[in-house]
Amino acid sequence: MPSPASNIALTILGITALVAVVSWFLKSKVKLFVEALFAHRSKAANAQEEAANTTAANA
């Protein structure tokens, strides 16, 4: 039977591994979200710029 110190060490190691896996998973999801957000903002900015150019050309 492992000693109490071994149990504590294994518990800390397990929690650290779990946090590392969750962080790695969320890092890829956050990167994907940020890329999509920037793509959406640039698309919206381009559409707004085109609308302004069309309005200016028609005036």
MMTF fields as JSON, N, C-alpha, C and O atoms, coordinates in Angstrom:
{
  "mmtfVersion": "1.0.0",
  "mmtfProducer": "UNKNOWN",
  "numBonds": 235,
  "numAtoms": 236,
  "numGroups": 59,
  "numChains": 1,
  "numModels": 1,
  "chainsPerModel": [1],
  "groupsPerChain": [59],
  "chainIdList": ["A"],
  "bondAtomList": [4, 2, 8, 6, 12, 10, 16, 14, 20, 18, 24, 22, 28, 26, 32, 30, 36, 34, 40, 38, 44, 42, 48, 46, 52, 50, 56, 54, 60, 58, 64, 62, 68, 66, 72, 70, 76, 74, 80, 78, 84, 82, 88, 86, 92, 90, 96, 94, 100, 98, 104, 102, 108, 106, 112, 110, 116, 114, 120, 118, 124, 122, 128, 126, 132, 130, 136, 134, 140, 138, 144, 142, 148, 146, 152, 150, 156, 154, 160, 158, 164, 162, 168, 166, 172, 170, 176, 174, 180, 178, 184, 182, 188, 186, 192, 190, 196, 194, 200, 198, 204, 202, 208, 206, 212, 210, 216, 214, 220, 218, 224, 222, 228, 226, 232, 230],
  "bondOrderList": [1, 1, 1, 1, 1, 1, 1, 1, 1, 1, 1, 1, 1, 1, 1, 1, 1, 1, 1, 1, 1, 1, 1, 1, 1, 1, 1, 1, 1, 1, 1, 1, 1, 1, 1, 1, 1, 1, 1, 1, 1, 1, 1, 1, 1, 1, 1, 1, 1, 1, 1, 1, 1, 1, 1, 1, 1, 1],
  "groupList": [{"groupName": "MET", "atomNameList": ["N", "CA", "C", "O"], "elementList": ["N", "C", "C", "O"], "formalChargeList": [0, 0, 0, 0], "bondAtomList": [1, 0, 2, 1, 3, 2], "bondOrderList": [1, 1, 2], "singleLetterCode": "M", "chemCompType": "L-PEPTIDE LINKING"}, {"groupName": "PRO", "atomNameList": ["N", "CA", "C", "O"], "elementList": ["N", "C", "C", "O"], "formalChargeList": [0, 0, 0, 0], "bondAtomList": [1, 0, 2, 1, 3, 2], "bondOrderList": [1, 1, 2], "singleLetterCode": "P", "chemCompType": "L-PEPTIDE LINKING"}, {"groupName": "SER", "atomNameList": ["N", "CA", "C", "O"], "elementList": ["N", "C", "C", "O"], "formalChargeList": [0, 0, 0, 0], "bondAtomList": [1, 0, 2, 1, 3, 2], "bondOrderList": [1, 1, 2], "singleLetterCode": "S", "chemCompType": "L-PEPTIDE LINKING"}, {"groupName": "ALA", "atomNameList": ["N", "CA", "C", "O"], "elementList": ["N", "C", "C", "O"], "formalChargeList": [0, 0, 0, 0], "bondAtomList": [1, 0, 2, 1, 3, 2], "bondOrderList": [1, 1, 2], "singleLetterCode": "A", "chemCompType": "L-PEPTIDE LINKING"}, {"groupName": "ASN", "atomNameList": ["N", "CA", "C", "O"], "elementList": ["N", "C", "C", "O"], "formalChargeList": [0, 0, 0, 0], "bondAtomList": [1, 0, 2, 1, 3, 2], "bondOrderList": [1, 1, 2], "singleLetterCode": "N", "chemCompType": "L-PEPTIDE LINKING"}, {"groupName": "ILE", "atomNameList": ["N", "CA", "C", "O"], "elementList": ["N", "C", "C", "O"], "formalChargeList": [0, 0, 0, 0], "bondAtomList": [1, 0, 2, 1, 3, 2], "bondOrderList": [1, 1, 2], "singleLetterCode": "I", "chemCompType": "L-PEPTIDE LINKING"}, {"groupName": "LEU", "atomNameList": ["N", "CA", "C", "O"], "elementList": ["N", "C", "C", "O"], "formalChargeList": [0, 0, 0, 0], "bondAtomList": [1, 0, 2, 1, 3, 2], "bondOrderList": [1, 1, 2], "singleLetterCode": "L", "chemCompType": "L-PEPTIDE LINKING"}, {"groupName": "THR", "atomNameList": ["N", "CA", "C", "O"], "elementList": ["N", "C", "C", "O"], "formalChargeList": [0, 0, 0, 0], "bondAtomList": [1, 0, 2, 1, 3, 2], "bondOrderList": [1, 1, 2], "singleLetterCode": "T", "chemCompType": "L-PEPTIDE LINKING"}, {"groupName": "GLY", "atomNameList": ["N", "CA", "C", "O"], "elementList": ["N", "C", "C", "O"], "formalChargeList": [0, 0, 0, 0], "bondAtomList": [1, 0, 2, 1, 3, 2], "bondOrderList": [1, 1, 2], "singleLetterCode": "G", "chemCompType": "PEPTIDE LINKING"}, {"groupName": "VAL", "atomNameList": ["N", "CA", "C", "O"], "elementList": ["N", "C", "C", "O"], "formalChargeList": [0, 0, 0, 0], "bondAtomList": [1, 0, 2, 1, 3, 2], "bondOrderList": [1, 1, 2], "singleLetterCode": "V", "chemCompType": "L-PEPTIDE LINKING"}, {"groupName": "TRP", "atomNameList": ["N", "CA", "C", "O"], "elementList": ["N", "C", "C", "O"], "formalChargeList": [0, 0, 0, 0], "bondAtomList": [1, 0, 2, 1, 3, 2], "bondOrderList": [1, 1, 2], "singleLetterCode": "W", "chemCompType": "L-PEPTIDE LINKING"}, {"groupName": "PHE", "atomNameList": ["N", "CA", "C", "O"], "elementList": ["N", "C", "C", "O"], "formalChargeList": [0, 0, 0, 0], "bondAtomList": [1, 0, 2, 1, 3, 2], "bondOrderList": [1, 1, 2], "singleLetterCode": "F", "chemCompType": "L-PEPTIDE LINKING"}, {"groupName": "LYS", "atomNameList": ["N", "CA", "C", "O"], "elementList": ["N", "C", "C", "O"], "formalChargeList": [0, 0, 0, 0], "bondAtomList": [1, 0, 2, 1, 3, 2], "bondOrderList": [1, 1, 2], "singleLetterCode": "K", "chemCompType": "L-PEPTIDE LINKING"}, {"groupName": "GLU", "atomNameList": ["N", "CA", "C", "O"], "elementList": ["N", "C", "C", "O"], "formalChargeList": [0, 0, 0, 0], "bondAtomList": [1, 0, 2, 1, 3, 2], "bondOrderList": [1, 1, 2], "singleLetterCode": "E", "chemCompType": "L-PEPTIDE LINKING"}, {"groupName": "HIS", "atomNameList": ["N", "CA", "C", "O"], "elementList": ["N", "C", "C", "O"], "formalChargeList": [0, 0, 0, 0], "bondAtomList": [1, 0, 2, 1, 3, 2], "bondOrderList": [1, 1, 2], "singleLetterCode": "H", "chemCompType": "L-PEPTIDE LINKING"}, {"groupName": "ARG", "atomNameList": ["N", "CA", "C", "O"], "elementList": ["N", "C", "C", "O"], "formalChargeList": [0, 0, 0, 0], "bondAtomList": [1, 0, 2, 1, 3, 2], "bondOrderList": [1, 1, 2], "singleLetterCode": "R", "chemCompType": "L-PEPTIDE LINKING"}, {"groupName": "GLN", "atomNameList": ["N", "CA", "C", "O"], "elementList": ["N", "C", "C", "O"], "formalChargeList": [0, 0, 0, 0], "bondAtomList": [1, 0, 2, 1, 3, 2], "bondOrderList": [1, 1, 2], "singleLetterCode": "Q", "chemCompType": "L-PEPTIDE LINKING"}],
  "groupTypeList": [0, 1, 2, 1, 3, 2, 4, 5, 3, 6, 7, 5, 6, 8, 5, 7, 3, 6, 9, 3, 9, 9, 2, 10, 11, 6, 12, 2, 12, 9, 12, 6, 11, 9, 13, 3, 6, 11, 3, 14, 15, 2, 12, 3, 3, 4, 3, 16, 13, 13, 3, 3, 4, 7, 7, 3, 3, 4, 3],
  "groupIdList": [1, 2, 3, 4, 5, 6, 7, 8, 9, 10, 11, 12, 13, 14, 15, 16, 17, 18, 19, 20, 21, 22, 23, 24, 25, 26, 27, 28, 29, 30, 31, 32, 33, 34, 35, 36, 37, 38, 39, 40, 41, 42, 43, 44, 45, 46, 47, 48, 49, 50, 51, 52, 53, 54, 55, 56, 57, 58, 59],
  "secStructList": [7, 7, 7, 2, 2, 2, 2, 2, 2, 2, 2, 2, 2, 2, 2, 2, 2, 2, 2, 2, 2, 2, 2, 2, 2, 2, 2, 2, 2, 2, 2, 2, 2, 2, 2, 2, 2, 2, 2, 2, 2, 2, 2, 2, 2, 2, 2, 2, 2, 2, 2, 2, 2, 2, 2, 2, 2, 2, 7],
  "xCoordList": [0.846, 0.0, 0.895, 1.817, 0.608, 1.455, 1.312, 0.279, 2.371, 2.357, 1.493, 1.207, 1.081, 0.279, 0.995, 0.349, 2.308, 3.062, 2.969, 2.856, 3.015, 2.892, 1.502, 1.356, 0.49, -0.878, -1.033, -1.652, -0.472, -0.55, 0.202, -0.29, 1.388, 2.188, 1.466, 1.453, 0.87, 0.144, -1.106, -1.464, -1.765, -2.943, -2.549, -3.212, -1.472, -0.995, -0.572, -0.865, 0.105, 0.522, -0.688, -0.695, -1.697, -2.91, -3.647, -4.104, -3.766, -4.441, -3.663, -4.257, -2.341, -1.509, -1.679, -1.775, -1.716, -1.911, -3.278, -3.402, -4.298, -5.645, -5.708, -6.297, -5.107, -5.078, -4.316, -4.72, -3.233, -2.453, -3.265, -3.228, -3.992, -4.803, -5.926, -6.17, -6.607, -7.696, -7.15, -7.767, -6.009, -5.403, -5.023, -5.255, -4.445, -4.062, -5.298, -5.279, -6.367, -7.607, -8.198, -8.593, -8.261, -8.846, -7.98, -8.501, -6.663, -5.776, -6.113, -6.164, -6.341, -6.668, -8.05, -8.263, -8.981, -10.325, -10.312, -10.993, -9.547, -9.462, -8.796, -9.222, -7.761, -7.085, -8.061, -8.09, -8.842, -9.831, -10.877, -11.263, -11.333, -12.323, -11.767, -12.456, -10.534, -9.927, -9.74, -9.988, -9.309, -9.158, -10.501, -10.577, -11.547, -12.877, -13.361, -13.986, -13.083, -13.49, -12.792, -13.434, -11.487, -10.762, -11.253, -11.37, -11.539, -12.051, -13.405, -13.67, -14.255, -15.578, -15.452, -16.132, -14.581, -14.413, -13.853, -14.293, -12.888, -12.321, -13.343, -13.388, -14.159, -15.21, -16.242, -16.687, -16.617, -17.58, -16.989, -17.691, -15.711, -15.063, -14.993, -15.196, -14.708, -14.655, -16.03, -16.147, -17.062, -18.42, -18.812, -19.442, -18.446, -18.768, -18.0, -18.544, -16.746, -15.938, -16.509, -16.565, -16.93, -17.532, -18.833, -19.115, -19.621, -20.87, -20.581, -21.289, -19.554, -19.186, -18.684, -18.995, -17.914, -17.407, -18.539, -18.528, -19.511, -20.653, -21.474, -21.913, -21.677, -22.436, -21.697, -22.317, -20.389, -19.594, -19.581, -19.595, -19.555, -19.531, -20.874, -20.921, -21.957, -23.294, -23.621, -24.535, -22.9, -23.215, -22.706, -22.891],
  "yCoordList": [-1.177, 0.0, 1.246, 1.358, 2.182, 3.378, 4.259, 4.281, 4.967, 5.874, 7.099, 7.381, 7.821, 9.03, 10.054, 10.738, 10.161, 11.097, 10.69, 11.545, 9.391, 8.913, 9.205, 9.596, 9.017, 9.322, 10.803, 11.15, 11.662, 13.103, 13.447, 14.218, 12.879, 13.156, 12.685, 13.393, 11.505, 10.991, 11.817, 12.024, 12.285, 13.139, 14.455, 14.907, 15.064, 16.318, 16.085, 16.904, 14.988, 14.661, 14.461, 14.928, 13.778, 13.557, 14.849, 15.059, 15.718, 17.009, 17.851, 18.497, 17.844, 18.601, 18.077, 18.864, 16.773, 16.19, 16.556, 16.862, 16.529, 16.89, 18.355, 18.674, 19.232, 20.657, 20.858, 21.678, 20.135, 20.261, 19.821, 20.482, 18.727, 18.235, 19.213, 19.512, 19.713, 20.672, 21.961, 22.524, 22.43, 23.652, 23.471, 24.361, 22.335, 22.06, 22.026, 22.568, 21.397, 21.322, 22.711, 23.057, 23.499, 24.838, 25.776, 26.679, 25.571, 26.422, 26.309, 27.322, 25.112, 24.942, 25.511, 26.056, 25.397, 25.94, 27.466, 28.103, 28.051, 29.509, 30.054, 31.079, 29.383, 29.825, 29.801, 30.739, 28.762, 28.656, 29.763, 30.363, 30.034, 31.092, 32.463, 33.256, 32.745, 34.046, 34.213, 35.295, 33.166, 33.247, 33.518, 34.325, 32.861, 33.085, 34.5, 35.129, 35.003, 36.36, 37.39, 38.322, 37.238, 38.172, 38.094, 39.121, 36.898, 36.757, 37.446, 38.112, 37.291, 37.923, 39.444, 40.143, 39.955, 41.412, 41.999, 43.063, 41.323, 41.868, 41.799, 42.687, 40.754, 40.648, 41.763, 42.371, 42.029, 43.091, 44.454, 45.317, 44.652, 45.93, 46.125, 47.237, 45.065, 45.162, 45.486, 46.292, 44.87, 45.137, 46.583, 47.237, 47.077, 48.459, 49.433, 50.453, 49.117, 49.975, 50.001, 51.055, 48.839, 48.779, 49.574, 50.24, 49.512, 50.274, 51.772, 52.541, 52.185, 53.604, 54.049, 55.154, 53.202, 53.541, 53.636, 54.514, 52.746, 52.77, 54.036, 54.673, 54.391, 55.604, 56.842, 57.755, 56.875, 58.022, 58.112, 59.21, 56.97, 56.964, 57.408, 58.028, 57.101, 57.474, 58.937, 59.497, 59.548, 60.938, 61.939, 63.143],
  "zCoordList": [0.0, 0.0, 0.0, 0.808, -0.922, -1.002, 0.238, 0.906, 0.507, 1.663, 1.362, 0.198, 2.388, 2.16, 1.268, 0.475, 1.391, 0.551, -0.918, -1.795, -1.183, -2.561, -3.111, -4.269, -2.284, -2.722, -3.069, -4.075, -2.238, -2.5, -3.782, -4.605, -3.951, -5.145, -6.405, -7.412, -6.358, -7.521, -7.806, -8.965, -6.761, -6.947, -7.615, -8.548, -7.135, -7.736, -9.181, -10.052, -9.441, -10.804, -11.714, -12.853, -11.22, -12.007, -12.307, -13.43, -11.309, -11.518, -12.523, -13.386, -12.412, -13.35, -14.771, -15.713, -14.931, -16.257, -16.817, -18.003, -15.979, -16.422, -16.858, -17.891, -16.078, -16.436, -17.743, -18.568, -17.943, -19.177, -20.389, -21.427, -20.276, -21.395, -21.712, -22.881, -20.696, -20.919, -21.529, -22.434, -21.048, -21.593, -23.052, -23.871, -23.381, -24.771, -25.664, -26.769, -25.194, -25.976, -26.185, -27.298, -25.131, -25.236, -26.069, -26.723, -26.053, -26.841, -28.321, -29.018, -28.806, -30.217, -30.522, -31.606, -29.597, -29.817, -29.797, -30.601, -28.892, -28.819, -30.075, -30.607, -30.551, -31.776, -32.95, -33.747, -33.061, -34.134, -34.011, -35.014, -32.802, -32.574, -32.95, -33.592, -32.559, -32.86, -34.362, -34.893, -35.055, -36.509, -37.178, -38.105, -36.725, -37.297, -37.003, -37.856, -35.814, -35.451, -36.331, -36.814, -36.546, -37.405, -38.843, -39.512, -39.325, -40.69, -40.821, -41.822, -39.822, -39.861, -39.828, -40.579, -38.958, -38.851, -40.137, -40.57, -40.755, -41.991, -43.12, -43.971, -43.134, -44.148, -43.957, -44.931, -42.721, -42.435, -42.782, -43.308, -42.493, -42.809, -44.317, -44.804, -45.061, -46.521, -47.088, -48.012, -46.547, -47.025, -46.73, -47.561, -45.565, -45.208, -46.106, -46.528, -46.393, -47.265, -48.683, -49.316, -49.176, -50.508, -50.555, -51.551, -49.495, -49.445, -49.447, -50.098, -48.728, -48.702, -50.069, -50.516, -50.732, -52.063, -53.072, -53.934, -52.975, -53.888, -53.674, -54.631, -52.411, -52.092, -52.601, -53.146, -52.426, -52.875, -54.401, -54.958, -55.072, -56.535, -57.101, -58.163, -56.41, -56.88, -56.59, -57.196, -55.688, -55.308, -56.317, -56.141]
}
